[in-house]
Amino acid sequence: MRNRVLLPYLILLLGFCFTLLVYYYFYKLTYEQDLIRFRSSVQEIQDQVRLRIATSTALLRAGTGLFAASDFVDAGEFENFVTEIELDKNYPGVEGIGYSARFASENKAQVIAGMKRQGFHDFRIWPDDTPRREYNSIIYLQPHSIRNKGAIGYDMATEDTRRQAMEAARDTGKPTASGRVHLVQEKDLPEASKQSGFLIYVPVYKNNSLINTEQQRRDALLGFVYSPLRAEDFLGAVTGAKK
């Protein structure tokens, strides 16, 4: 009689234990499948980001080739080079491709005069509140949008994060990305529209110069071909395509 009373409870307990076991099995199976899909998705996004960085770097290397093939690249030649790339269509997030020239303070007036002869009548080097021995100012930046136009003349070496990346690129001879910065193109945008950004620099050296050592590279530096990138737009093109 007592066993008959306990039997339903025993069956209920066994059924509950079996249900827990099945639940745990399928939970574990689902979790592992989700984890595999998550890791695969992360790896795919990382690969796409690396590919886009590599592509942007390849474009900048092509830009250095433009300077290597000529003793002087004027604004028209640089514009034609960037126009052929069709940045807006093919490379979302890349604000442009530019050239930052390095020159000594005694050549400042000569650089300004040369830019005005090329049609940049309002060209100025900024910020210009502190005299310095060397300048690293943007002289070309394409496409020639309103936002990019406002960056012309900016001495990027006056800002620590940019300068550190430029010095690393100069000394190693390799493409170098900066840390997070506020792009000068963003300065007139509403706060809600502003994004963090970063820049990639590739050094340009004097033709036929020795660049085997760090000091030789420092002495031979002419400037940098570089790209400013908006981080959200750049990454959004990758994650958007993943969706």
mmCIF file of C-alpha atoms in Angstrom:
data_model
loop_
_atom_site.group_PDB
_atom_site.id
_atom_site.type_symbol
_atom_site.label_atom_id
_atom_site.label_comp_id
_atom_site.label_asym_id
_atom_site.label_seq_id
_atom_site.Cartn_x
_atom_site.Cartn_y
_atom_site.Cartn_z
ATOM 1 C CA MET A 1 0.000 0.000 0.000
ATOM 2 C CA ARG A 2 2.812 2.348 0.942
ATOM 3 C CA ASN A 3 4.724 1.524 -2.268
ATOM 4 C CA ARG A 4 1.645 2.276 -4.364
ATOM 5 C CA VAL A 5 1.403 5.713 -2.751
ATOM 6 C CA LEU A 6 5.076 6.524 -3.417
ATOM 7 C CA LEU A 7 5.123 5.175 -6.968
ATOM 8 C CA PRO A 8 3.483 8.239 -8.642
ATOM 9 C CA TYR A 9 5.898 10.557 -6.871
ATOM 10 C CA LEU A 10 8.807 8.413 -7.963
ATOM 11 C CA ILE A 11 7.613 8.477 -11.575
ATOM 12 C CA LEU A 12 7.148 12.264 -11.342
ATOM 13 C CA LEU A 13 10.676 12.682 -9.977
ATOM 14 C CA LEU A 14 12.168 10.485 -12.687
ATOM 15 C CA GLY A 15 10.233 12.392 -15.344
ATOM 16 C CA PHE A 16 11.436 15.713 -13.933
ATOM 17 C CA CYS A 17 15.037 14.503 -13.901
ATOM 18 C CA PHE A 18 14.713 13.239 -17.457
ATOM 19 C CA THR A 19 13.234 16.587 -18.540
ATOM 20 C CA LEU A 20 16.150 18.439 -16.915
ATOM 21 C CA LEU A 21 18.625 16.136 -18.633
ATOM 22 C CA VAL A 22 17.030 16.669 -22.058
ATOM 23 C CA TYR A 23 16.805 20.436 -21.438
ATOM 24 C CA TYR A 24 20.469 20.606 -20.460
ATOM 25 C CA TYR A 25 21.491 18.562 -23.506
ATOM 26 C CA PHE A 26 19.646 20.800 -25.955
ATOM 27 C CA TYR A 27 20.749 23.955 -24.114
ATOM 28 C CA LYS A 28 24.359 22.829 -24.362
ATOM 29 C CA LEU A 29 23.934 21.929 -28.024
ATOM 30 C CA THR A 30 22.266 25.262 -28.864
ATOM 31 C CA TYR A 31 24.846 27.231 -26.878
ATOM 32 C CA GLU A 32 27.736 25.563 -28.686
ATOM 33 C CA GLN A 33 26.107 26.155 -32.073
ATOM 34 C CA ASP A 34 25.468 29.823 -31.207
ATOM 35 C CA LEU A 35 29.054 30.187 -30.004
ATOM 36 C CA ILE A 36 30.384 28.706 -33.242
ATOM 37 C CA ARG A 37 28.197 31.064 -35.300
ATOM 38 C CA PHE A 38 29.258 34.041 -33.143
ATOM 39 C CA ARG A 39 32.956 33.253 -33.471
ATOM 40 C CA SER A 40 32.565 32.713 -37.191
ATOM 41 C CA SER A 41 30.766 36.050 -37.531
ATOM 42 C CA VAL A 42 33.438 37.861 -35.491
ATOM 43 C CA GLN A 43 36.195 36.292 -37.572
ATOM 44 C CA GLU A 44 34.438 37.280 -40.786
ATOM 45 C CA ILE A 45 34.057 40.883 -39.612
ATOM 46 C CA GLN A 46 37.702 41.010 -38.513
ATOM 47 C CA ASP A 47 38.767 39.664 -41.906
ATOM 48 C CA GLN A 48 36.630 42.266 -43.685
ATOM 49 C CA VAL A 49 38.082 45.086 -41.557
ATOM 50 C CA ARG A 50 41.630 43.887 -42.275
ATOM 51 C CA LEU A 51 40.789 43.672 -45.971
ATOM 52 C CA ARG A 52 39.401 47.208 -46.026
ATOM 53 C CA ILE A 53 42.446 48.524 -44.145
ATOM 54 C CA ALA A 54 44.725 46.684 -46.574
ATOM 55 C CA THR A 55 42.795 48.128 -49.522
ATOM 56 C CA SER A 56 43.028 51.658 -48.123
ATOM 57 C CA THR A 57 46.746 51.168 -47.558
ATOM 58 C CA ALA A 58 47.169 49.931 -51.132
ATOM 59 C CA LEU A 59 45.499 53.106 -52.404
ATOM 60 C CA LEU A 60 47.909 55.218 -50.370
ATOM 61 C CA ARG A 61 50.881 53.239 -51.657
ATOM 62 C CA ALA A 62 49.638 53.968 -55.168
ATOM 63 C CA GLY A 63 49.626 57.640 -54.177
ATOM 64 C CA THR A 64 53.261 57.456 -53.087
ATOM 65 C CA GLY A 65 53.992 55.931 -56.498
ATOM 66 C CA LEU A 66 52.580 59.074 -58.079
ATOM 67 C CA PHE A 67 55.199 61.144 -56.252
ATOM 68 C CA ALA A 68 57.955 58.616 -56.984
ATOM 69 C CA ALA A 69 57.266 58.925 -60.711
ATOM 70 C CA SER A 70 57.671 62.713 -60.779
ATOM 71 C CA ASP A 71 59.852 65.426 -59.322
ATOM 72 C CA PHE A 72 56.753 67.526 -58.691
ATOM 73 C CA VAL A 73 53.068 66.556 -58.441
ATOM 74 C CA ASP A 74 50.724 69.492 -58.855
ATOM 75 C CA ALA A 75 47.169 69.829 -57.562
ATOM 76 C CA GLY A 76 45.639 68.858 -60.920
ATOM 77 C CA GLU A 77 47.594 65.617 -61.174
ATOM 78 C CA PHE A 78 46.688 64.681 -57.622
ATOM 79 C CA GLU A 79 43.012 65.434 -58.240
ATOM 80 C CA ASN A 80 42.973 63.273 -61.372
ATOM 81 C CA PHE A 81 44.563 60.400 -59.468
ATOM 82 C CA VAL A 82 41.932 60.456 -56.694
ATOM 83 C CA THR A 83 39.027 61.036 -59.101
ATOM 84 C CA GLU A 84 39.847 57.795 -60.926
ATOM 85 C CA ILE A 85 39.543 55.862 -57.660
ATOM 86 C CA GLU A 86 35.894 56.965 -57.045
ATOM 87 C CA LEU A 87 36.185 56.991 -53.262
ATOM 88 C CA ASP A 88 32.542 57.842 -52.528
ATOM 89 C CA LYS A 89 31.311 54.942 -54.612
ATOM 90 C CA ASN A 90 33.837 52.259 -53.732
ATOM 91 C CA TYR A 91 35.222 53.105 -50.286
ATOM 92 C CA PRO A 92 32.581 54.302 -47.770
ATOM 93 C CA GLY A 93 34.049 55.841 -44.637
ATOM 94 C CA VAL A 94 37.181 57.096 -46.403
ATOM 95 C CA GLU A 95 36.883 60.882 -46.322
ATOM 96 C CA GLY A 96 39.546 61.366 -48.947
ATOM 97 C CA ILE A 97 43.169 60.951 -49.932
ATOM 98 C CA GLY A 98 45.533 63.784 -49.185
ATOM 99 C CA TYR A 99 49.130 64.839 -49.214
ATOM 100 C CA SER A 100 50.817 66.516 -46.267
ATOM 101 C CA ALA A 101 54.084 68.284 -47.110
ATOM 102 C CA ARG A 102 56.993 68.594 -44.726
ATOM 103 C CA PHE A 103 59.001 71.804 -44.960
ATOM 104 C CA ALA A 104 61.245 73.972 -42.816
ATOM 105 C CA SER A 105 60.033 77.245 -41.338
ATOM 106 C CA GLU A 106 62.240 79.265 -43.705
ATOM 107 C CA ASN A 107 60.333 77.738 -46.653
ATOM 108 C CA LYS A 108 56.902 78.578 -45.312
ATOM 109 C CA ALA A 109 56.399 81.703 -47.444
ATOM 110 C CA GLN A 110 57.566 79.804 -50.540
ATOM 111 C CA VAL A 111 55.041 77.002 -49.934
ATOM 112 C CA ILE A 112 52.188 79.471 -49.444
ATOM 113 C CA ALA A 113 53.137 81.343 -52.624
ATOM 114 C CA GLY A 114 53.333 78.084 -54.582
ATOM 115 C CA MET A 115 49.857 77.038 -53.465
ATOM 116 C CA LYS A 116 48.423 80.423 -54.439
ATOM 117 C CA ARG A 117 49.973 80.099 -57.891
ATOM 118 C CA GLN A 118 48.074 76.814 -58.247
ATOM 119 C CA GLY A 119 44.781 78.581 -57.597
ATOM 120 C CA PHE A 120 44.455 78.199 -53.811
ATOM 121 C CA HIS A 121 44.168 81.935 -53.239
ATOM 122 C CA ASP A 122 42.975 81.595 -49.639
ATOM 123 C CA PHE A 123 45.626 79.046 -48.684
ATOM 124 C CA ARG A 124 47.072 79.455 -45.207
ATOM 125 C CA ILE A 125 48.930 77.252 -42.760
ATOM 126 C CA TRP A 126 47.113 76.691 -39.494
ATOM 127 C CA PRO A 127 47.236 76.678 -36.578
ATOM 128 C CA ASP A 128 49.894 79.353 -36.767
ATOM 129 C CA ASP A 129 49.948 80.635 -33.208
ATOM 130 C CA THR A 130 53.319 79.050 -32.357
ATOM 131 C CA PRO A 131 56.481 79.436 -34.469
ATOM 132 C CA ARG A 132 58.206 76.092 -35.127
ATOM 133 C CA ARG A 133 61.210 74.834 -37.048
ATOM 134 C CA GLU A 134 59.236 72.363 -39.178
ATOM 135 C CA TYR A 135 55.733 72.188 -40.645
ATOM 136 C CA ASN A 136 53.690 69.218 -41.854
ATOM 137 C CA SER A 137 50.732 70.860 -43.544
ATOM 138 C CA ILE A 138 48.018 69.428 -45.770
ATOM 139 C CA ILE A 139 48.408 70.890 -49.247
ATOM 140 C CA TYR A 140 46.249 68.469 -51.264
ATOM 141 C CA LEU A 141 43.077 66.689 -50.187
ATOM 142 C CA GLN A 142 40.595 65.119 -52.576
ATOM 143 C CA PRO A 143 37.709 64.888 -53.283
ATOM 144 C CA HIS A 144 37.472 68.662 -53.086
ATOM 145 C CA SER A 145 34.341 68.723 -50.906
ATOM 146 C CA ILE A 146 33.413 71.564 -48.583
ATOM 147 C CA ARG A 147 34.492 69.578 -45.544
ATOM 148 C CA ASN A 148 37.826 68.573 -47.076
ATOM 149 C CA LYS A 149 38.440 72.136 -48.238
ATOM 150 C CA GLY A 150 38.348 73.255 -44.593
ATOM 151 C CA ALA A 151 41.236 70.908 -43.751
ATOM 152 C CA ILE A 152 43.651 72.341 -46.330
ATOM 153 C CA GLY A 153 46.655 73.976 -44.684
ATOM 154 C CA TYR A 154 46.229 72.164 -41.350
ATOM 155 C CA ASP A 155 49.545 71.212 -39.735
ATOM 156 C CA MET A 156 48.772 67.708 -38.470
ATOM 157 C CA ALA A 157 51.991 67.517 -36.457
ATOM 158 C CA THR A 158 50.561 70.073 -34.017
ATOM 159 C CA GLU A 159 48.259 67.374 -32.570
ATOM 160 C CA ASP A 160 49.859 64.628 -30.459
ATOM 161 C CA THR A 161 47.979 61.559 -31.743
ATOM 162 C CA ARG A 162 48.526 62.452 -35.385
ATOM 163 C CA ARG A 163 52.165 63.396 -34.819
ATOM 164 C CA GLN A 164 52.953 60.074 -33.124
ATOM 165 C CA ALA A 165 51.552 58.137 -36.089
ATOM 166 C CA MET A 166 53.407 60.345 -38.581
ATOM 167 C CA GLU A 167 56.693 59.912 -36.749
ATOM 168 C CA ALA A 168 56.225 56.135 -36.613
ATOM 169 C CA ALA A 169 55.489 56.022 -40.361
ATOM 170 C CA ARG A 170 58.496 58.263 -41.071
ATOM 171 C CA ASP A 171 60.917 56.194 -39.001
ATOM 172 C CA THR A 172 59.758 52.731 -40.121
ATOM 173 C CA GLY A 173 58.834 53.492 -43.719
ATOM 174 C CA LYS A 174 55.603 51.544 -43.203
ATOM 175 C CA PRO A 175 51.923 52.553 -43.303
ATOM 176 C CA THR A 176 50.798 53.587 -39.826
ATOM 177 C CA ALA A 177 47.323 54.194 -38.420
ATOM 178 C CA SER A 178 46.742 56.826 -35.775
ATOM 179 C CA GLY A 179 44.727 56.414 -32.621
ATOM 180 C CA ARG A 180 41.254 57.883 -32.304
ATOM 181 C CA VAL A 181 41.005 61.543 -33.286
ATOM 182 C CA HIS A 182 38.394 64.148 -34.121
ATOM 183 C CA LEU A 183 38.819 64.790 -37.835
ATOM 184 C CA VAL A 184 39.081 68.461 -38.767
ATOM 185 C CA GLN A 185 36.371 67.795 -41.373
ATOM 186 C CA GLU A 186 33.935 67.306 -38.474
ATOM 187 C CA LYS A 187 34.446 70.664 -36.804
ATOM 188 C CA ASP A 188 31.450 72.411 -38.415
ATOM 189 C CA LEU A 189 29.034 69.472 -38.174
ATOM 190 C CA PRO A 190 26.214 69.322 -35.593
ATOM 191 C CA GLU A 191 27.207 67.367 -32.492
ATOM 192 C CA ALA A 192 24.765 64.564 -33.311
ATOM 193 C CA SER A 193 26.435 64.018 -36.692
ATOM 194 C CA LYS A 194 30.047 63.970 -35.487
ATOM 195 C CA GLN A 195 32.012 60.725 -35.426
ATOM 196 C CA SER A 196 35.348 59.614 -34.086
ATOM 197 C CA GLY A 197 37.930 58.961 -36.749
ATOM 198 C CA PHE A 198 41.465 57.847 -37.459
ATOM 199 C CA LEU A 199 44.092 58.392 -40.134
ATOM 200 C CA ILE A 200 46.465 56.167 -42.075
ATOM 201 C CA TYR A 201 49.826 57.615 -43.120
ATOM 202 C CA VAL A 202 52.307 56.382 -45.727
ATOM 203 C CA PRO A 203 55.606 58.302 -45.941
ATOM 204 C CA VAL A 204 56.895 59.859 -49.144
ATOM 205 C CA TYR A 205 60.654 60.117 -49.474
ATOM 206 C CA LYS A 206 62.866 62.068 -51.881
ATOM 207 C CA ASN A 207 63.482 60.205 -55.112
ATOM 208 C CA ASN A 208 66.751 58.259 -55.267
ATOM 209 C CA SER A 209 67.455 58.831 -51.566
ATOM 210 C CA LEU A 210 68.949 56.214 -49.276
ATOM 211 C CA ILE A 211 66.319 55.077 -46.762
ATOM 212 C CA ASN A 212 68.023 52.064 -45.204
ATOM 213 C CA THR A 213 68.350 53.517 -41.721
ATOM 214 C CA GLU A 214 66.011 55.457 -39.484
ATOM 215 C CA GLN A 215 68.145 58.604 -39.761
ATOM 216 C CA GLN A 216 68.268 58.333 -43.550
ATOM 217 C CA ARG A 217 64.477 58.053 -43.637
ATOM 218 C CA ARG A 218 64.122 61.103 -41.408
ATOM 219 C CA ASP A 219 66.430 63.131 -43.639
ATOM 220 C CA ALA A 220 64.731 62.008 -46.870
ATOM 221 C CA LEU A 221 61.131 62.602 -45.793
ATOM 222 C CA LEU A 222 59.090 64.839 -48.120
ATOM 223 C CA GLY A 223 55.676 64.290 -46.584
ATOM 224 C CA PHE A 224 52.840 61.800 -46.294
ATOM 225 C CA VAL A 225 50.094 60.469 -48.479
ATOM 226 C CA TYR A 226 47.278 59.846 -46.035
ATOM 227 C CA SER A 227 43.590 59.111 -45.607
ATOM 228 C CA PRO A 228 41.205 60.414 -42.943
ATOM 229 C CA LEU A 229 38.522 57.845 -42.082
ATOM 230 C CA ARG A 230 35.246 58.173 -40.165
ATOM 231 C CA ALA A 231 35.137 55.156 -37.853
ATOM 232 C CA GLU A 232 31.373 54.516 -37.815
ATOM 233 C CA ASP A 233 31.011 54.836 -41.589
ATOM 234 C CA PHE A 234 34.088 52.698 -42.157
ATOM 235 C CA LEU A 235 32.927 49.898 -39.837
ATOM 236 C CA GLY A 236 29.284 50.325 -40.811
ATOM 237 C CA ALA A 237 30.103 49.330 -44.378
ATOM 238 C CA VAL A 238 31.433 46.037 -43.003
ATOM 239 C CA THR A 239 28.696 45.264 -40.464
ATOM 240 C CA GLY A 240 25.999 46.481 -42.852
ATOM 241 C CA ALA A 241 27.155 44.057 -45.515
ATOM 242 C CA LYS A 242 27.175 41.286 -42.907
ATOM 243 C CA LYS A 243 23.489 41.863 -42.158
#
